[in-house]
């Protein structure tokens, strides 16, 4: 993956000044793809430009979305930043250094999602992500400003990418997008449902499991179609 394959996603940001500071943090580290999901308050262009300083081109190129699912639909995998754990969140959480290594060694594009300044990513938002990540901080004061968190991740990613030898990735595999993963997950779970697998609640948890597994593995279009064909045949045989 290249730096240009990294997409920074801000979900429900509340402060225009923070958005401008994020633009500056991104440009400092060679990133330019910013997506903003459903701001909690109207974004004030003047405030954003004042904080962005010489990174207003990142703001000018930013894309606005109404849902997080739409914002990450074309990405190969999605990393949600969070300091919270729990059964309905992610069991494993990577450090920024581990995120940088994972991104570098997997074909992109990849989205790194940051939540609202006050509440971070909620359970539904983190469920949409394939991986979770956290910044190890002092437990006495774990809260980071949004732009500071973005700066940490972008710095670590930039440093890791630029320290690695450039590799020719032409001819390597290209992973499917989140939309294609969703289609495969539906085929798999529909097939399992047709043989009576979901007699009790739990399909939503398995869908999340398959979605994360397929994204982390970086399956190709050919592999997606092959897997889908297997599970469609299972459904037909069951009927």
Coordinates of N, CA and C in Angstrom, one line a residue:
X1 N 0.8 -1.2 0.0 CA 0.0 0.0 0.0 C 0.9 1.3 0.0
X2 N 0.3 2.3 -0.5 CA 1.0 3.6 -0.5 C 0.3 4.6 0.4
X3 N 1.0 5.7 0.8 CA 0.4 6.7 1.7 C -0.9 7.2 1.1
X4 N -1.0 7.4 -0.2 CA -2.2 7.9 -0.9 C -3.4 7.0 -0.8
X5 N -3.1 5.7 -0.4 CA -4.2 4.8 -0.2 C -4.9 4.9 1.2
X6 N -4.4 5.7 2.1 CA -4.9 5.9 3.4 C -6.0 6.9 3.4
X7 N -7.2 6.6 3.9 CA -8.3 7.5 4.0 C -8.6 7.8 5.4
X8 N -8.6 9.1 5.8 CA -9.0 9.5 7.2 C -10.5 9.8 7.2
X9 N -11.2 9.1 8.1 CA -12.6 9.4 8.2 C -13.0 9.9 9.6
X10 N -13.7 11.1 9.6 CA -14.1 11.7 10.8 C -15.6 11.4 10.9
X11 N -16.1 10.7 11.9 CA -17.5 10.4 12.1 C -18.1 11.3 13.1
X12 N -19.1 12.0 12.7 CA -19.8 13.0 13.6 C -19.0 14.0 14.3
X13 N -18.0 14.7 13.6 CA -17.2 15.7 14.3 C -18.1 16.9 14.8
X14 N -17.8 17.5 15.9 CA -18.6 18.5 16.4 C -18.0 19.9 16.3
X15 N -16.6 20.0 16.2 CA -15.9 21.2 16.2 C -15.3 21.5 14.8
X16 N -15.6 22.6 14.2 CA -15.0 23.0 12.9 C -13.5 23.2 13.1
X17 N -13.1 23.8 14.2 CA -11.7 24.0 14.4 C -10.9 22.7 14.4
X18 N -11.5 21.7 14.9 CA -10.8 20.4 15.0 C -10.7 19.8 13.6
X19 N -11.7 20.0 12.7 CA -11.6 19.5 11.3 C -10.4 20.2 10.6
X20 N -10.3 21.5 10.8 CA -9.2 22.3 10.2 C -7.8 21.7 10.7
X21 N -7.7 21.5 12.0 CA -6.5 21.0 12.6 C -6.2 19.6 12.1
X22 N -7.2 18.8 11.8 CA -7.0 17.4 11.2 C -6.4 17.6 9.8
X23 N -6.9 18.5 9.0 CA -6.4 18.8 7.7 C -4.9 19.1 7.7
X24 N -4.5 19.9 8.7 CA -3.1 20.3 8.9 C -2.3 19.1 9.3
X25 N -2.8 18.3 10.2 CA -2.1 17.1 10.7 C -1.9 16.1 9.5
X26 N -2.9 15.9 8.7 CA -2.8 15.0 7.5 C -1.7 15.5 6.5
X27 N -1.8 16.8 6.2 CA -0.9 17.3 5.2 C 0.6 17.2 5.6
X28 N 0.8 17.5 6.9 CA 2.1 17.3 7.5 C 2.7 16.0 7.2
X29 N 1.9 14.9 7.1 CA 2.4 13.6 6.9 C 2.0 13.0 5.6
X30 N 1.7 13.8 4.6 CA 1.6 13.4 3.2 C 0.3 12.7 2.9
X31 N -0.8 12.9 3.8 CA -2.1 12.3 3.5 C -3.0 13.4 3.0
X32 N -3.9 13.0 2.2 CA -4.8 14.0 1.6 C -6.3 13.6 1.5
X33 N -6.6 12.3 1.7 CA -8.0 11.9 1.5 C -8.8 11.9 2.8
X34 N -9.6 12.9 2.9 CA -10.4 13.1 4.1 C -11.9 12.9 3.8
X35 N -12.6 12.2 4.7 CA -14.0 12.0 4.5 C -14.7 12.3 5.8
X36 N -15.8 13.0 5.8 CA -16.5 13.5 7.0 C -17.9 12.9 6.9
X37 N -18.3 12.3 8.1 CA -19.6 11.6 8.2 C -20.5 12.4 9.1
X38 N -21.6 12.9 8.6 CA -22.7 13.4 9.5 C -22.2 14.3 10.6
X39 N -21.7 15.5 10.4 CA -21.2 16.4 11.4 C -22.3 16.7 12.4
X40 N -22.0 16.7 13.7 CA -23.0 17.0 14.7 C -23.4 18.5 14.7
X41 N -22.6 19.3 14.2 CA -22.9 20.8 14.1 C -22.4 21.2 12.7
X42 N -23.1 22.3 12.1 CA -22.7 22.7 10.8 C -21.2 23.1 10.8
X43 N -20.5 22.7 9.8 CA -19.1 23.0 9.7 C -18.9 24.4 9.1
X44 N -18.1 25.2 9.8 CA -17.9 26.6 9.5 C -16.6 26.7 8.7
X45 N -16.8 27.1 7.4 CA -15.7 27.1 6.5 C -14.5 28.0 6.9
X46 N -14.9 29.2 7.4 CA -13.9 30.2 7.9 C -13.0 29.6 9.0
X47 N -13.7 28.9 10.0 CA -13.0 28.4 11.1 C -12.0 27.3 10.7
X48 N -12.5 26.4 9.8 CA -11.7 25.3 9.3 C -10.5 25.8 8.6
X49 N -10.6 26.8 7.7 CA -9.5 27.3 6.9 C -8.5 28.0 7.9
X50 N -9.0 28.7 8.9 CA -8.1 29.3 9.8 C -7.2 28.3 10.6
X51 N -7.7 27.2 10.9 CA -7.0 26.2 11.6 C -6.1 25.3 10.7
X52 N -6.6 25.2 9.5 CA -5.9 24.3 8.5 C -4.6 25.0 8.0
X53 N -4.6 26.4 8.1 CA -3.4 27.2 7.6 C -3.1 26.8 6.1
X54 N -2.0 26.2 5.9 CA -1.6 25.9 4.5 C -2.1 24.5 4.0
X55 N -3.1 23.9 4.7 CA -3.6 22.6 4.3 C -5.0 22.7 3.9
X56 N -5.4 23.9 3.4 CA -6.8 24.1 3.0 C -7.2 23.2 1.8
X57 N -6.2 22.8 1.0 CA -6.5 21.9 -0.1 C -7.0 20.6 0.4
X58 N -6.6 20.1 1.6 CA -7.2 18.9 2.1 C -8.7 19.1 2.4
X59 N -9.0 20.2 3.0 CA -10.4 20.6 3.2 C -11.2 20.7 1.9
X60 N -10.6 21.4 0.9 CA -11.3 21.6 -0.3 C -11.6 20.2 -1.0
X61 N -10.8 19.2 -0.8 CA -11.0 17.9 -1.4 C -11.8 17.0 -0.5
X62 N -12.2 17.4 0.7 CA -12.9 16.5 1.6 C -14.2 16.1 1.0
X63 N -14.6 14.8 1.3 CA -15.9 14.3 0.9 C -16.9 14.2 2.1
X64 N -18.1 14.5 1.9 CA -19.1 14.5 3.0 C -20.0 13.3 2.7
X65 N -20.4 12.5 3.8 CA -21.2 11.4 3.7 C -22.3 11.5 4.8
X66 N -23.4 10.8 4.5 CA -24.5 10.8 5.6 C -24.3 9.6 6.5
X67 N -23.7 8.6 6.0 CA -23.5 7.4 6.9 C -22.1 6.9 6.8
X68 N -21.6 6.3 7.9 CA -20.2 5.7 7.9 C -20.1 4.6 6.9
X69 N -21.2 3.8 6.7 CA -21.2 2.7 5.8 C -20.9 3.1 4.4
X70 N -21.5 4.3 4.0 CA -21.3 4.8 2.7 C -19.8 5.3 2.5
X71 N -19.3 5.9 3.6 CA -18.0 6.5 3.6 C -16.9 5.5 3.4
X72 N -17.1 4.3 3.8 CA -16.0 3.3 3.7 C -16.3 2.2 2.7
X73 N -17.4 2.3 1.9 CA -17.8 1.3 1.0 C -16.8 0.8 0.0
X74 N -15.9 1.7 -0.4 CA -14.9 1.3 -1.5 C -13.6 0.9 -0.9
X75 N -13.5 0.8 0.5 CA -12.2 0.5 1.1 C -12.0 -1.0 1.3
X76 N -10.8 -1.5 1.2 CA -10.5 -2.9 1.4 C -10.7 -3.3 2.8
X77 N -10.3 -2.5 3.7 CA -10.5 -2.8 5.2 C -10.6 -1.4 5.9
X78 N -11.2 -1.5 7.1 CA -11.5 -0.3 7.9 C -11.0 -0.5 9.3
X79 N -10.3 0.5 9.8 CA -9.8 0.4 11.2 C -10.4 1.5 12.0
X80 N -11.1 1.1 13.1 CA -11.8 2.0 14.0 C -10.9 2.3 15.2
X81 N -10.7 3.6 15.5 CA -9.9 4.0 16.7 C -10.8 4.1 17.9
X82 N -10.4 3.4 19.0 CA -11.2 3.4 20.2 C -10.4 3.0 21.4
X83 N -10.7 3.6 22.5 CA -10.0 3.2 23.7 C -10.8 2.2 24.6
X84 N -12.0 1.9 24.1 CA -12.9 1.1 24.9 C -12.9 -0.3 24.4
X85 N -13.2 -1.3 25.3 CA -13.2 -2.7 24.9 C -14.6 -3.2 25.3
X86 N -14.9 -4.4 24.9 CA -16.2 -5.0 25.3 C -16.6 -6.1 24.3
X87 N -17.5 -7.0 24.7 CA -17.9 -8.1 23.8 C -18.5 -7.6 22.5
X88 N -19.2 -6.5 22.5 CA -19.9 -6.1 21.3 C -19.0 -5.1 20.6
X89 N -17.7 -4.9 21.0 CA -16.8 -4.1 20.3 C -15.8 -5.0 19.6
X90 N -14.5 -4.8 19.7 CA -13.5 -5.7 19.1 C -12.7 -6.3 20.3
X91 N -12.4 -7.6 20.1 CA -11.6 -8.3 21.1 C -10.2 -8.0 21.1
X92 N -9.7 -7.6 19.9 CA -8.3 -7.3 19.7 C -8.1 -5.9 19.2
X93 N -7.2 -5.1 19.7 CA -7.0 -3.8 19.3 C -5.5 -3.5 19.1
X94 N -5.2 -2.9 17.9 CA -3.8 -2.7 17.5 C -3.3 -1.3 18.0
X95 N -2.0 -1.2 18.2 CA -1.4 0.1 18.4 C -1.2 0.8 17.1
X96 N -0.9 2.1 17.1 CA -0.7 2.8 15.8 C 0.5 2.2 15.0
X97 N 1.5 1.7 15.7 CA 2.6 1.1 15.0 C 2.2 -0.2 14.3
X98 N 1.3 -1.0 14.9 CA 0.8 -2.2 14.3 C -0.1 -1.9 13.2
X99 N -0.8 -0.8 13.3 CA -1.7 -0.3 12.2 C -0.8 0.0 11.0
X100 N 0.2 0.7 11.2 CA 1.1 1.1 10.1 C 1.7 -0.1 9.4
X101 N 2.1 -1.1 10.1 CA 2.7 -2.3 9.5 C 1.6 -3.0 8.8
X102 N 0.4 -3.1 9.4 CA -0.7 -3.8 8.7 C -1.0 -3.2 7.4
X103 N -1.2 -1.9 7.4 CA -1.5 -1.1 6.2 C -0.5 -1.3 5.1
X104 N 0.8 -1.2 5.5 CA 1.9 -1.3 4.5 C 1.9 -2.6 3.8
X105 N 1.6 -3.7 4.6 CA 1.7 -5.0 4.0 C 0.4 -5.5 3.4
X106 N -0.6 -4.7 3.3 CA -1.9 -5.1 2.7 C -2.2 -4.1 1.6
X107 N -2.8 -4.6 0.5 CA -3.2 -3.7 -0.5 C -4.4 -2.8 0.0
X108 N -4.5 -1.7 -0.5 CA -5.5 -0.7 -0.1 C -6.6 -0.6 -1.1
X109 N -7.5 0.4 -0.9 CA -7.3 1.5 0.1 C -7.8 1.1 1.5
X110 N -7.4 1.8 2.5 CA -7.7 1.5 3.9 C -8.3 2.8 4.5
X111 N -9.3 2.6 5.4 CA -9.9 3.8 6.1 C -9.5 3.7 7.6
X112 N -9.1 4.8 8.1 CA -8.9 4.9 9.6 C -9.9 5.8 10.1
X113 N -10.8 5.3 11.0 CA -12.0 6.1 11.4 C -11.8 6.6 12.8
X114 N -12.1 7.9 12.9 CA -12.1 8.6 14.2 C -13.5 9.1 14.6
X115 N -13.9 8.9 15.9 CA -15.2 9.2 16.3 C -15.4 10.6 16.8
X116 N -16.5 10.9 17.3 CA -16.9 12.2 17.8 C -15.9 12.6 19.0
X117 N -15.7 13.9 19.1 CA -14.8 14.4 20.1 C -15.2 14.0 21.6
X118 N -16.4 14.0 21.8 CA -16.9 13.7 23.2 C -17.0 12.2 23.5
X119 N -17.6 11.5 22.6 CA -18.0 10.1 22.8 C -17.2 9.0 22.0
X120 N -16.4 9.5 21.1 CA -15.6 8.5 20.2 C -16.6 7.7 19.3
X121 N -16.2 6.6 18.8 CA -17.0 5.7 18.0 C -17.9 4.9 18.9
X122 N -19.2 4.9 18.6 CA -20.2 4.1 19.3 C -20.1 2.6 18.9
X123 N -20.9 1.8 19.6 CA -20.8 0.4 19.3 C -21.2 0.0 17.9
X124 N -22.2 0.7 17.3 CA -22.6 0.4 16.0 C -21.5 0.8 15.0
X125 N -20.8 1.9 15.2 CA -19.8 2.4 14.3 C -18.6 1.5 14.4
X126 N -18.2 1.0 15.6 CA -17.0 0.2 15.7 C -17.3 -1.2 15.1
X127 N -18.6 -1.6 15.1 CA -19.0 -2.9 14.5 C -18.8 -2.9 13.0
X128 N -19.0 -1.7 12.4 CA -18.8 -1.6 10.9 C -17.3 -1.8 10.5
X129 N -16.4 -1.4 11.4 CA -15.0 -1.5 11.2 C -14.5 -3.0 11.3
X130 N -13.5 -3.3 10.5 CA -12.9 -4.6 10.5 C -11.9 -4.9 11.6
X131 N -11.3 -3.8 12.0 CA -10.2 -3.8 13.0 C -10.4 -2.7 14.0
X132 N -9.8 -2.8 15.2 CA -9.8 -1.7 16.2 C -8.4 -1.4 16.5
X133 N -8.2 -0.1 16.9 CA -6.9 0.4 17.3 C -7.0 1.4 18.4
X134 N -6.0 1.4 19.2 CA -6.0 2.4 20.3 C -4.6 3.0 20.5
X135 N -4.5 4.2 21.1 CA -3.2 4.8 21.4 C -3.0 4.5 22.9
X136 N -1.9 3.8 23.2 CA -1.6 3.6 24.6 C -1.3 4.9 25.3
X137 N -2.1 5.2 26.3 CA -2.0 6.5 27.0 C -2.0 6.3 28.5
X138 N -1.7 7.3 29.3 CA -1.8 7.2 30.7 C -3.2 7.0 31.2
X139 N -3.5 6.0 32.0 CA -4.9 5.7 32.4 C -5.5 6.9 33.2
X140 N -4.7 7.7 33.8 CA -5.2 8.8 34.6 C -5.9 9.8 33.8
X141 N -5.5 9.9 32.5 CA -6.1 10.9 31.6 C -6.0 10.4 30.2
X142 N -6.9 9.5 29.8 CA -6.8 8.8 28.5 C -7.4 9.5 27.3
X143 N -8.1 10.7 27.5 CA -8.7 11.3 26.4 C -7.8 12.2 25.6
X144 N -7.8 12.0 24.3 CA -7.0 12.8 23.4 C -7.9 13.7 22.5
X145 N -7.4 14.9 22.2 CA -8.1 15.8 21.3 C -8.1 15.1 19.9
X146 N -9.2 15.3 19.2 CA -9.4 14.6 17.9 C -8.2 14.8 17.0
X147 N -7.7 16.0 16.8 CA -6.6 16.3 15.8 C -5.3 15.7 16.3
X148 N -5.2 15.7 17.7 CA -4.0 15.1 18.2 C -3.9 13.6 17.9
X149 N -5.1 12.9 18.1 CA -5.1 11.5 17.8 C -4.8 11.2 16.3
X150 N -5.4 12.1 15.4 CA -5.1 11.9 14.0 C -3.6 12.2 13.7
X151 N -3.0 13.1 14.4 CA -1.6 13.4 14.2 C -0.7 12.2 14.6
X152 N -1.1 11.6 15.7 CA -0.3 10.4 16.2 C -0.3 9.3 15.1
X153 N -1.5 9.0 14.6 CA -1.6 7.9 13.6 C -0.9 8.3 12.3
X154 N -1.2 9.5 11.8 CA -0.6 9.9 10.6 C 1.0 10.0 10.6
X155 N 1.5 10.4 11.8 CA 2.9 10.5 12.0 C 3.5 9.0 11.9
X156 N 2.9 8.1 12.7 CA 3.5 6.8 12.8 C 3.4 6.1 11.4
X157 N 2.3 6.3 10.7 CA 2.1 5.7 9.4 C 3.1 6.2 8.4
X158 N 3.3 7.6 8.4 CA 4.2 8.2 7.5 C 5.6 7.7 7.8
X159 N 6.0 7.7 9.0 CA 7.4 7.3 9.4 C 7.6 5.8 9.0
X160 N 6.6 4.9 9.2 CA 6.8 3.5 8.8 C 6.9 3.4 7.3
X161 N 6.0 4.0 6.6 CA 6.0 3.9 5.1 C 7.3 4.4 4.5
X162 N 7.7 5.5 5.0 CA 8.9 6.1 4.4 C 10.2 5.4 4.8
X163 N 10.2 4.7 5.9 CA 11.4 3.9 6.3 C 11.5 2.6 5.6
X164 N 10.4 2.1 5.0 CA 10.5 0.9 4.3 C 10.9 1.1 2.9
X165 N 11.5 0.1 2.3 CA 11.9 0.1 0.9 C 10.7 0.1 0.1
X166 N 10.7 0.9 -1.0 CA 9.5 1.0 -1.9 C 9.5 -0.4 -2.7
X167 N 8.3 -0.9 -2.8 CA 8.2 -2.2 -3.4 C 7.2 -2.1 -4.6
X168 N 7.6 -2.8 -5.7 CA 6.7 -2.8 -6.9 C 5.6 -3.7 -6.6
X169 N 4.4 -3.2 -6.5 CA 3.2 -4.0 -6.2 C 2.4 -4.3 -7.4
X170 N 2.9 -3.9 -8.6 CA 2.2 -4.2 -9.8 C 2.1 -5.7 -10.0
X171 N 0.9 -6.2 -10.3 CA 0.7 -7.6 -10.5 C 0.3 -8.4 -9.2
X172 N 0.3 -7.7 -8.1 CA -0.1 -8.3 -6.8 C -1.6 -8.3 -6.8
X173 N -2.1 -9.0 -5.8 CA -3.6 -9.2 -5.7 C -4.2 -7.9 -5.3
X174 N -5.5 -7.7 -5.7 CA -6.3 -6.5 -5.4 C -7.5 -7.0 -4.5
X175 N -7.6 -6.6 -3.3 CA -8.7 -7.0 -2.5 C -10.0 -6.4 -2.9
X176 N -11.1 -7.1 -2.5 CA -12.4 -6.6 -2.8 C -12.8 -5.4 -1.8
X177 N -13.8 -4.7 -2.2 CA -14.2 -3.6 -1.4 C -15.2 -4.0 -0.3
X178 N -15.6 -3.1 0.6 CA -16.5 -3.4 1.7 C -17.9 -3.8 1.1
X179 N -18.3 -3.2 0.0 CA -19.6 -3.5 -0.6 C -19.6 -5.0 -1.1
X180 N -18.4 -5.4 -1.7 CA -18.3 -6.8 -2.2 C -18.2 -7.8 -1.0
X181 N -17.6 -7.3 0.1 CA -17.5 -8.2 1.3 C -18.9 -8.4 1.8
X182 N -19.7 -7.3 1.9 CA -21.1 -7.4 2.4 C -21.9 -8.4 1.6
X183 N -21.7 -8.3 0.3 CA -22.4 -9.3 -0.6 C -22.0 -10.7 -0.3
X184 N -20.7 -11.0 -0.1 CA -20.3 -12.3 0.2 C -20.8 -12.8 1.6
X185 N -20.8 -11.9 2.6 CA -21.2 -12.2 3.9 C -22.7 -12.6 3.8
X186 N -23.5 -11.9 3.0 CA -24.9 -12.2 2.9 C -25.1 -13.6 2.3
X187 N -24.3 -13.9 1.2 CA -24.4 -15.2 0.6 C -24.1 -16.3 1.6
X188 N -23.0 -16.1 2.3 CA -22.6 -17.1 3.3 C -23.7 -17.4 4.3
X189 N -24.2 -16.3 5.0 CA -25.1 -16.4 6.1 C -26.5 -16.8 5.5
X190 N -26.9 -16.4 4.3 CA -28.2 -16.9 3.7 C -28.1 -18.4 3.6
X191 N -26.9 -18.9 3.1 CA -26.8 -20.3 2.9 C -26.9 -21.1 4.2
X192 N -26.2 -20.6 5.2 CA -26.3 -21.2 6.6 C -27.7 -21.2 7.1
X193 N -28.4 -20.1 6.9 CA -29.8 -20.0 7.3 C -30.7 -21.0 6.6
X194 N -30.3 -21.3 5.4 CA -31.2 -22.3 4.6 C -31.1 -23.7 5.1
X195 N -30.0 -24.0 5.8 CA -29.8 -25.3 6.4 C -30.2 -25.4 7.9
X196 N -30.8 -24.3 8.3 CA -31.3 -24.2 9.7 C -30.3 -23.9 10.7
X197 N -29.2 -23.3 10.3 CA -28.1 -23.0 11.2 C -28.5 -22.0 12.3
X198 N -29.3 -21.0 11.9 CA -29.7 -19.9 12.9 C -31.0 -20.1 13.5
X199 N -31.1 -21.2 14.3 CA -32.4 -21.5 15.0 C -32.5 -20.6 16.3
X200 N -31.3 -20.0 16.7 CA -31.3 -19.1 17.8 C -30.6 -17.8 17.3
X201 N -30.7 -16.8 18.1 CA -30.1 -15.5 17.8 C -28.6 -15.6 17.6
X202 N -28.0 -14.8 16.8 CA -26.6 -14.9 16.6 C -26.1 -14.6 15.2
X203 N -27.0 -14.5 14.3 CA -26.6 -14.2 12.9 C -25.8 -12.9 12.8
X204 N -26.3 -11.9 13.5 CA -25.6 -10.6 13.3 C -24.2 -10.6 13.8
X205 N -23.9 -11.4 14.9 CA -22.5 -11.6 15.3 C -21.7 -12.4 14.4
X206 N -22.3 -13.4 13.7 CA -21.5 -14.1 12.7 C -21.2 -13.3 11.5
X207 N -22.2 -12.4 11.1 CA -22.0 -11.6 10.0 C -20.8 -10.6 10.2
X208 N -20.7 -10.1 11.4 CA -19.6 -9.2 11.8 C -18.3 -10.0 11.8
X209 N -18.3 -11.3 12.3 CA -17.1 -12.1 12.3 C -16.6 -12.4 10.8
X210 N -17.5 -12.8 9.9 CA -17.1 -13.0 8.6 C -16.7 -11.8 7.9
X211 N -17.3 -10.6 8.1 CA -16.9 -9.4 7.5 C -15.5 -9.0 7.9
X212 N -15.2 -9.1 9.2 CA -13.9 -8.7 9.6 C -12.8 -9.7 9.1
X213 N -13.2 -11.0 9.1 CA -12.3 -12.1 8.6 C -11.9 -11.9 7.2
X214 N -12.9 -11.7 6.3 CA -12.7 -11.5 4.9 C -11.9 -10.2 4.6
X215 N -12.1 -9.2 5.4 CA -11.4 -7.9 5.1 C -9.9 -8.1 5.5
X216 N -9.7 -8.7 6.7 CA -8.3 -8.9 7.1 C -7.5 -9.8 6.2
X217 N -8.2 -10.7 5.6 CA -7.5 -11.7 4.7 C -7.2 -11.1 3.3
X218 N -7.9 -10.0 3.0 CA -7.7 -9.3 1.7 C -8.1 -10.2 0.5
X219 N -9.2 -10.8 0.6 CA -9.6 -11.7 -0.5 C -9.8 -11.0 -1.8
X220 N -9.5 -11.7 -2.9 CA -9.6 -11.1 -4.3 C -11.0 -11.3 -4.8
X221 N -11.3 -10.7 -5.9 CA -12.6 -10.8 -6.6 C -12.8 -12.3 -7.0
X222 N -11.7 -13.0 -7.5 CA -11.9 -14.4 -7.9 C -12.2 -15.2 -6.6
X223 N -11.5 -15.0 -5.5 CA -11.7 -15.7 -4.3 C -13.1 -15.5 -3.8
X224 N -13.6 -14.2 -3.9 CA -15.0 -13.9 -3.4 C -16.0 -14.7 -4.2
X225 N -15.8 -14.7 -5.5 CA -16.8 -15.5 -6.4 C -16.7 -17.0 -6.2
X226 N -15.5 -17.5 -5.9 CA -15.3 -18.9 -5.6 C -16.0 -19.3 -4.3
X227 N -15.8 -18.5 -3.3 CA -16.5 -18.8 -2.0 C -18.0 -18.6 -2.1
X228 N -18.4 -17.6 -2.8 CA -19.9 -17.4 -3.0 C -20.5 -18.6 -3.7
X229 N -19.8 -19.1 -4.7 CA -20.3 -20.2 -5.5 C -20.5 -21.5 -4.6
X230 N -19.5 -21.7 -3.7 CA -19.6 -22.8 -2.8 C -20.8 -22.8 -1.9
X231 N -21.0 -21.6 -1.3 CA -22.1 -21.4 -0.4 C -23.5 -21.4 -1.1
X232 N -23.5 -20.9 -2.3 CA -24.8 -20.9 -3.1 C -25.1 -22.4 -3.4
X233 N -24.1 -23.2 -3.7 CA -24.4 -24.6 -3.9 C -24.8 -25.3 -2.7
X234 N -24.3 -25.0 -1.5 CA -24.8 -25.5 -0.3 C -26.2 -25.3 -0.1
X235 N -26.7 -24.0 -0.4 CA -28.0 -23.6 -0.2 C -28.9 -24.4 -1.2
X236 N -28.5 -24.6 -2.4 CA -29.3 -25.4 -3.4 C -29.4 -26.8 -3.0
X237 N -28.3 -27.4 -2.5 CA -28.4 -28.8 -2.1 C -29.3 -29.0 -0.9
X238 N -29.3 -28.0 0.0 CA -30.2 -28.1 1.2 C -31.7 -28.0 0.8
X239 N -31.9 -27.2 -0.3 CA -33.3 -27.1 -0.7 C -33.8 -28.3 -1.6

